[in-house]
Coordinates of C-alpha atoms and ligand atoms in Angstrom, one line a residue:
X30 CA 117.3 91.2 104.8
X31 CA 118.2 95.2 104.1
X32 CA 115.0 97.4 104.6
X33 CA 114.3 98.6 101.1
X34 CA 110.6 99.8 101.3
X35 CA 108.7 101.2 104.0
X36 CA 105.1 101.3 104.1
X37 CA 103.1 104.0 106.2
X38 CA 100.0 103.2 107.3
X39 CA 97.3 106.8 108.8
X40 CA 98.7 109.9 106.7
X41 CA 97.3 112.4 109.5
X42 CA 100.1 114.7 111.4
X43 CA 102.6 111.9 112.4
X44 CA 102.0 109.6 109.6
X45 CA 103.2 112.4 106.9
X46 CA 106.2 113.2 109.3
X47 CA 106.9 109.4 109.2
X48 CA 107.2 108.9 105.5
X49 CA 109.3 112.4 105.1
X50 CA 111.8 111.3 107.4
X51 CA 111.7 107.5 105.8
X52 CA 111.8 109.2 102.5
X53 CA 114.9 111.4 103.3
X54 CA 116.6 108.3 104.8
X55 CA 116.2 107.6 100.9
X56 CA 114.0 104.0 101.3
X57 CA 110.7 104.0 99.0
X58 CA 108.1 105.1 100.3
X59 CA 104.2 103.7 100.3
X60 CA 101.9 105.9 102.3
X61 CA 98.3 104.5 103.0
X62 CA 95.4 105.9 104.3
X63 CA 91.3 105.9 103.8
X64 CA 90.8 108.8 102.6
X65 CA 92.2 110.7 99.4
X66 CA 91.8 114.3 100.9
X67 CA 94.1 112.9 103.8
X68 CA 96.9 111.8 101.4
X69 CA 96.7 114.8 99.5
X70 CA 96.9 117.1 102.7
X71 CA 100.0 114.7 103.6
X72 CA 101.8 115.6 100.6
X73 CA 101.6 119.7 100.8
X74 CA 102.9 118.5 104.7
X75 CA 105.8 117.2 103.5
X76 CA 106.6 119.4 100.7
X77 CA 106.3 122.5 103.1
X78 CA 108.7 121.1 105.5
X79 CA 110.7 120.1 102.9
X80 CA 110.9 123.4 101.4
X81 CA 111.6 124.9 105.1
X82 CA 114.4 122.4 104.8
X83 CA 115.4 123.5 101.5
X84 CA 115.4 127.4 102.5
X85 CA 117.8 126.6 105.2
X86 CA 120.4 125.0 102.9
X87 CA 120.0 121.8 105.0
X88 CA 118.9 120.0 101.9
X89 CA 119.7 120.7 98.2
X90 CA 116.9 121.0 95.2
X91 CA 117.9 117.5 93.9
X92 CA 117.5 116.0 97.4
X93 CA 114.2 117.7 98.0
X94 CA 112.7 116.3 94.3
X95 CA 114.6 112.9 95.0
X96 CA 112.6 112.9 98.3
X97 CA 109.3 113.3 97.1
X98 CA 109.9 110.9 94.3
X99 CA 110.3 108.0 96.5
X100 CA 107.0 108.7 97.9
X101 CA 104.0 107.0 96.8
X102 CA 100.2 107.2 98.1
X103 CA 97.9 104.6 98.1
X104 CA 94.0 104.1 99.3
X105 CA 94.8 99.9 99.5
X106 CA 96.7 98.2 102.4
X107 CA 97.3 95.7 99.7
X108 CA 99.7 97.6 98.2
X109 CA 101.9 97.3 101.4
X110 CA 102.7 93.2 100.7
X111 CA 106.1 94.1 99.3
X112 CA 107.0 96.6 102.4
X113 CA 110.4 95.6 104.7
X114 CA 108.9 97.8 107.3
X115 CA 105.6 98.6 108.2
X116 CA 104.7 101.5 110.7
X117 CA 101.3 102.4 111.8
X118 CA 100.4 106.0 112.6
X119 CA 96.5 105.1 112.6
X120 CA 93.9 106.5 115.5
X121 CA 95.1 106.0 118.8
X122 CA 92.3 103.2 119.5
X123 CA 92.8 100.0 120.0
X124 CA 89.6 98.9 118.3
X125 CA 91.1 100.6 115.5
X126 CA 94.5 99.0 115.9
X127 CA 93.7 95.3 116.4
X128 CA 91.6 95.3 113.0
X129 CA 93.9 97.1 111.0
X130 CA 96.9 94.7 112.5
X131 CA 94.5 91.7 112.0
X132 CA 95.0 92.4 107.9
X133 CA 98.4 93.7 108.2
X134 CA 99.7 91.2 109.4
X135 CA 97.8 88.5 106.5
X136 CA 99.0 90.5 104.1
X137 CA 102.5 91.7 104.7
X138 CA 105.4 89.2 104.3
X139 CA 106.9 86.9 106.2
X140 CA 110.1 88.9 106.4
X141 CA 108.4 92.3 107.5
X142 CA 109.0 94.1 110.4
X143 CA 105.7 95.5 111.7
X144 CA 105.8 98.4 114.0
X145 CA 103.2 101.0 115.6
X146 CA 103.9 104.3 116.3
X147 CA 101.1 104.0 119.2
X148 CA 101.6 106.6 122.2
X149 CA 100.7 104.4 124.4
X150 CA 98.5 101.0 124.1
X151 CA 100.5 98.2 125.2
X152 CA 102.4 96.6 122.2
X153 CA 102.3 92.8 123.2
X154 CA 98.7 93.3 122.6
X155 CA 99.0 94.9 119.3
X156 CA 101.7 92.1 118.4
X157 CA 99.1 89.7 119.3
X158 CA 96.8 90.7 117.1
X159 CA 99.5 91.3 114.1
X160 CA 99.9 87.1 114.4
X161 CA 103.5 87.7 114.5
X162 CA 104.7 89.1 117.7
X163 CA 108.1 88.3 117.3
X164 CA 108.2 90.4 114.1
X165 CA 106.5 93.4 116.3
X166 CA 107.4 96.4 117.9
X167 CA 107.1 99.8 119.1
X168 CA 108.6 102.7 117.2
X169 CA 107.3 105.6 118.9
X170 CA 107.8 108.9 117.0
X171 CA 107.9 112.2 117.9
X172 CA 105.8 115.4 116.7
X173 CA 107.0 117.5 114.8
X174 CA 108.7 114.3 113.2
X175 CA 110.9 116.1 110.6
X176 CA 112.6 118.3 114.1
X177 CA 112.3 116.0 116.8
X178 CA 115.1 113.6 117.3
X179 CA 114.1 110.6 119.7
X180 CA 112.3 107.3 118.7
X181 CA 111.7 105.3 122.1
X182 CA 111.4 101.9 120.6
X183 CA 109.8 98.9 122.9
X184 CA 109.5 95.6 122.3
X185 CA 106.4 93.8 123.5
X186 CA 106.7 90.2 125.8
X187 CA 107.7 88.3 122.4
X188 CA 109.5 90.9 120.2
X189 CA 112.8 89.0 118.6
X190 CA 115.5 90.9 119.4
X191 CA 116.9 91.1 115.6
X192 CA 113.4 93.0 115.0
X193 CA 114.5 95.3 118.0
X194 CA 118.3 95.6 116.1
X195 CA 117.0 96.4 112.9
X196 CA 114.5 98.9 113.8
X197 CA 117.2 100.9 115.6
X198 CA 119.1 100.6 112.9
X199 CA 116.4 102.0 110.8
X200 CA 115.5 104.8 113.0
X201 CA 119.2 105.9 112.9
X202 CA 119.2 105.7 109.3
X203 CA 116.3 108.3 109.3
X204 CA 118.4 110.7 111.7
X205 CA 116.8 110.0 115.1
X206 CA 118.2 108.5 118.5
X207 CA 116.3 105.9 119.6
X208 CA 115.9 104.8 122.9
X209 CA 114.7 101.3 124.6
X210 CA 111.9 100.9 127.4
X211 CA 110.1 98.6 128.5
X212 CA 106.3 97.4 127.5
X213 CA 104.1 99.6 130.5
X214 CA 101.6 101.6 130.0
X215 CA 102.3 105.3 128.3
X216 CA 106.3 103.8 127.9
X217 CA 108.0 106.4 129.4
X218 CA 107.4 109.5 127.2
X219 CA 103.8 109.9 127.8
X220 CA 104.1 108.3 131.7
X221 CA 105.8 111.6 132.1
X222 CA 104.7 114.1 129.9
X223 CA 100.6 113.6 129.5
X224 CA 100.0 113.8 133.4
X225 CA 101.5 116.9 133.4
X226 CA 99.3 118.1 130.3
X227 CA 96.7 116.7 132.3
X228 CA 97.1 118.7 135.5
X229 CA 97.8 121.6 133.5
X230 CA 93.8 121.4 132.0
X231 CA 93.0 120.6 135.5
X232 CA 94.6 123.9 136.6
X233 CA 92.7 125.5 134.3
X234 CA 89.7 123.9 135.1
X235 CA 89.5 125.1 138.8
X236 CA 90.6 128.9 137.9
X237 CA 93.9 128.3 139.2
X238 CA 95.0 130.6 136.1
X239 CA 94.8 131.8 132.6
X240 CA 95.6 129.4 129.8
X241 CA 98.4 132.3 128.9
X242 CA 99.7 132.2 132.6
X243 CA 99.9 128.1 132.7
X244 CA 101.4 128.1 129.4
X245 CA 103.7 131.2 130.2
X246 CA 104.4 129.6 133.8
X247 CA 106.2 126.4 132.0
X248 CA 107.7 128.2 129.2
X249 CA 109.2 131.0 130.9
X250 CA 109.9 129.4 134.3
X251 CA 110.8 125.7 132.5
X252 CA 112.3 126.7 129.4
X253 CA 109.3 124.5 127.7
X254 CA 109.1 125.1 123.8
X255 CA 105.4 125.2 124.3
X256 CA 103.3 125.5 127.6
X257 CA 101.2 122.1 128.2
X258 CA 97.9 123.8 126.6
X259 CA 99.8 124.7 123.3
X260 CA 101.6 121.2 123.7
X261 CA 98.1 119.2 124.4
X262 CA 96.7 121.6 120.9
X263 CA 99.6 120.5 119.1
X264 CA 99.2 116.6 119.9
X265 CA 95.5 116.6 119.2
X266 CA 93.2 116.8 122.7
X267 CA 91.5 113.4 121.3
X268 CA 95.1 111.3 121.5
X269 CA 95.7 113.3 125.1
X270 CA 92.5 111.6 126.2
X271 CA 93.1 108.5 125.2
X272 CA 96.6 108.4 126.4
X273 CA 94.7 109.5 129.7
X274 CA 92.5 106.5 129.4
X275 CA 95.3 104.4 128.8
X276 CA 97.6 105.2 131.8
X277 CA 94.3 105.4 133.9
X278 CA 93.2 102.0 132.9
X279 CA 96.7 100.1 132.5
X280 CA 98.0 101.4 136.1
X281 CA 94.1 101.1 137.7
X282 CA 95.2 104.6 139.8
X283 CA 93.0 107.4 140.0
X284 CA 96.2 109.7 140.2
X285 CA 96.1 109.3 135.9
X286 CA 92.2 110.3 136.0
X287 CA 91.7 112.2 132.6
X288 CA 90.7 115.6 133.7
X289 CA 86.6 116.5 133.0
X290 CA 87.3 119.7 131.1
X291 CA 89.8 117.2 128.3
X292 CA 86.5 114.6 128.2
X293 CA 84.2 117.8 127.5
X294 CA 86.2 119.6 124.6
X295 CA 87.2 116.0 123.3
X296 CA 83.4 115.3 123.5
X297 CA 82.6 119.0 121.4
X298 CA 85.1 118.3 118.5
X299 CA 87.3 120.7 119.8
X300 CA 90.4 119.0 118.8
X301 CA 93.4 121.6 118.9
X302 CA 95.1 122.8 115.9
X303 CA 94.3 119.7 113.7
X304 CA 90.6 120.8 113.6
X305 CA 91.5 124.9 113.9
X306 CA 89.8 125.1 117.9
X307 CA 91.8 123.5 121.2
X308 CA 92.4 125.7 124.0
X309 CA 93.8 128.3 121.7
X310 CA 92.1 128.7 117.8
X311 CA 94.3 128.1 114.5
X312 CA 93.9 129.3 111.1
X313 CA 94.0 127.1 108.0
X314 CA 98.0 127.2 108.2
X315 CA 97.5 125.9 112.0
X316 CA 99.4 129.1 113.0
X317 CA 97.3 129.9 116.6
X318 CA 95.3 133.2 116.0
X319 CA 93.4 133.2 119.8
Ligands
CAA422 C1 102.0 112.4 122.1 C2 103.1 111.5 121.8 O1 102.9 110.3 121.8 C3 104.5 112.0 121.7 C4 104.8 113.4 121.3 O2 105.1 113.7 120.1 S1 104.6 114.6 122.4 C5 105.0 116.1 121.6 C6 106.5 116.3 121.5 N1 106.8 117.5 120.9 C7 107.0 118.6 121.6 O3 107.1 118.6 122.8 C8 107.2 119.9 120.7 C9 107.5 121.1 121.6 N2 107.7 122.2 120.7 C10 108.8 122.5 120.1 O4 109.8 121.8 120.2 C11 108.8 123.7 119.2 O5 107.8 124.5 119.6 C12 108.7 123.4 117.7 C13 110.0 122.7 117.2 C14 107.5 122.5 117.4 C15 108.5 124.7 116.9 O6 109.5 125.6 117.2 P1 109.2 127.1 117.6 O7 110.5 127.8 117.7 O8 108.2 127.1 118.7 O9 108.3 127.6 116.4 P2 108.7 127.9 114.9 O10 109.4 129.2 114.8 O11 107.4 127.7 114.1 O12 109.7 126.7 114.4 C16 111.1 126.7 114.6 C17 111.8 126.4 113.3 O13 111.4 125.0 112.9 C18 110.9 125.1 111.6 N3 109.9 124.1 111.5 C19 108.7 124.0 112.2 N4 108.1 122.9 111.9 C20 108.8 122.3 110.9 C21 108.6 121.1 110.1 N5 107.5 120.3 110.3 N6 109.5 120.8 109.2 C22 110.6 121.6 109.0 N7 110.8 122.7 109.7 C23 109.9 123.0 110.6 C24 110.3 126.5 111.4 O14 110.3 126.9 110.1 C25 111.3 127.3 112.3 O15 112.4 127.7 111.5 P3 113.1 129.1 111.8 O16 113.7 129.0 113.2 O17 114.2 129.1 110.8 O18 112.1 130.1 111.6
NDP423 N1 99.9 113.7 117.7 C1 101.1 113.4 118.3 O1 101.7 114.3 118.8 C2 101.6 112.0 118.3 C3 100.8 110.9 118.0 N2 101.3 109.6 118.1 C4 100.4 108.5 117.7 O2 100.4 108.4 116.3 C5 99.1 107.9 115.8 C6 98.5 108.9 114.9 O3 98.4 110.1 115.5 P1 98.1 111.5 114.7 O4 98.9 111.4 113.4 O5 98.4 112.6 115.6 O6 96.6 111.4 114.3 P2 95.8 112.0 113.2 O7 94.3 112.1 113.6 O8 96.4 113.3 112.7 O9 95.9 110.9 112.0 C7 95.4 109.6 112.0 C8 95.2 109.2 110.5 O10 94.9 107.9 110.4 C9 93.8 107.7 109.5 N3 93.1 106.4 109.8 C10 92.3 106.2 110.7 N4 91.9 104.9 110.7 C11 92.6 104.3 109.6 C12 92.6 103.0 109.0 N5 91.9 102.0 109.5 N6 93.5 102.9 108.0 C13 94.2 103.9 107.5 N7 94.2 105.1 108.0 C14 93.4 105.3 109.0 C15 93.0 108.9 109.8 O11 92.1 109.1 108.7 P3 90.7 109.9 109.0 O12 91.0 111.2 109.5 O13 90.0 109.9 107.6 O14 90.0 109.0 110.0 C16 94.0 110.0 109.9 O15 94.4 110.5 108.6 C17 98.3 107.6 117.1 O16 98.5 106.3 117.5 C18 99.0 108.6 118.1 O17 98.8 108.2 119.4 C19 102.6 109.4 118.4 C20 103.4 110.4 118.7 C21 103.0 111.8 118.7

């Protein structure tokens, strides 16, 4: 069966990014999420980066008006029965996960693939609680999704491996390389990258530096895009944490022990650039102002 529709579930920063690359790929596009303001916010997202896109000459007015026509919001999960390919960009909480999966998969059809975009809980679990492992996957995103090109995709203890083909299929379709790992905790992506992030807040913590000198340390001396701090603003310090949790939990080694300072500003709302305060502050724009 030929993935026609793709249904988005969570419109927040990777959500959005999702459907927009889905969208360009040129399948329709049904975007869900709880709240209105949310889808609404998701939509100026996506029409920015489309009109970055646009500027550039790396897409023409027609494709940037065809794009957004194949998108379509919704406030009902219902309205994702029809979908070929289901990908959840909800909370990183498992809670959160298994009930939403728990419905998905009741309501989707028996053809569907179902994927989450999850940073890091295991997906046999999630497949579990979908009813249809063999149906379920991984397909892990990157953020900024529109720029970043790599979609590590993992297949949990029962994942067919025709859902593994025609996910990667998919993925290419959308522009992106994806890349196989295994079912541990964090994959490989977040094994790597969030204890470093983590050290780097930990660093912080004991005086070791300034946030500008740890950032500036990895940019300048690593050629990182971003230092860790910006990075772990950028991600959102709530879905650092519980990455954290998740590595620290899943391997049972105090080595992935989320740093205090991340539990504290986690604890005070102070979120990064999606709620304007991290380690740095961001104005409306999320352009970093302190
Ligand atoms: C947590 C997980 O589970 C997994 C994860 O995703 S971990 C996070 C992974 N992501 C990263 O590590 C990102 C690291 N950062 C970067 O690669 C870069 O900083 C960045 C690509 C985000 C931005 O690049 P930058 O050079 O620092 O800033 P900026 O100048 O704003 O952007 C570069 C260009 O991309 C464009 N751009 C930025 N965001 C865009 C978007 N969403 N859509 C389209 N274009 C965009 C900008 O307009 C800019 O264009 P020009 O060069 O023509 O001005
Ligand atoms: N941030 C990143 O860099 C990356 C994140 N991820 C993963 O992607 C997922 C989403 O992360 P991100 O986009 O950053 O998070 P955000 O907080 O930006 O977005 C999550 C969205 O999901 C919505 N939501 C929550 N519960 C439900 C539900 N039951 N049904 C529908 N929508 C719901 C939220 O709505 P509301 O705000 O109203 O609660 C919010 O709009 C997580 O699993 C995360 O680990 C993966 C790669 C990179």
């Amino acid at each position: 069966m030929e993935i026609r529709t793709v249904g988005v579930v969570g419109a927040g920063q990777m959500g959005s990014g999702i459907a927009q690359v889905a969208a360009q790929a040129g399948y329709g596009v049904v975007l869900v999420d709880v709240s209105e303001s949310v889808l609404e916010r998701a939509l100026s997202t996506i029409r920015r980066s489309l009109g970055k896109f646009l500027e550039k000459g790396r897409i023409t007015q027609e494709d940037h008006e065809a794009t957004l026509g194949r998108i379509r919001t919704s406030l009902r999960l219902e309205d994702l029965a029809e979908a070929d390919l289901i990908v959840e960009a909800i909370v990183e909480d498992e809670g959160a996960k298994r009930a939403l999966w728990e419905r998905l998969g009741a309501l989707a059809k028996g053809e569907a693939i179902l994927a989450s975009n999850t940073s890091s809980i295991p997906i046999t679990a999630l497949a579990r609680y979908s009813g249809a492992p063999e149906r379920f996957i991984g397909m892990h995103f990157f953020n900024p999704v529109p720029l970043m090109p790599l979609v590590e995709v993992i297949r949990g203890a029962l994942t067919a491996e025709a859902t593994r083909d025609r996910v990667v299929e998919a993925a290419r379709r959308m522009g992106k390389t994806p890349l196989e790992v295994q079912d541990y905790p964090g994959f490989v992506s977040n094994r790597l990258l969030m204890p470093m992030i983590n050290e780097a807040i930990e660093a912080l913590r004991e005086g070791v530096a300034t946030k500008e000198a740890i950032d500036g340390v990895m940019r300048l001396g690593m050629n990182h895009p971003m230092g860790p701090l910006e990075l772990a603003d950028f991600i959102g310090l709530d879905t650092c944490l519980a990455i954290m949790e998740v590595l620290h939990r899943g391997f049972g080694d105090d080595k992935y022990r989320p740093s205090p300072l991340l539990r504290r500003m986690v604890q005070a709302g102070l979120l990064g650039r999606k709620t304007g305060r991290g380690f740095y502050t961001y104005d409306e724009k999320g352009n970093k102002v302190g």
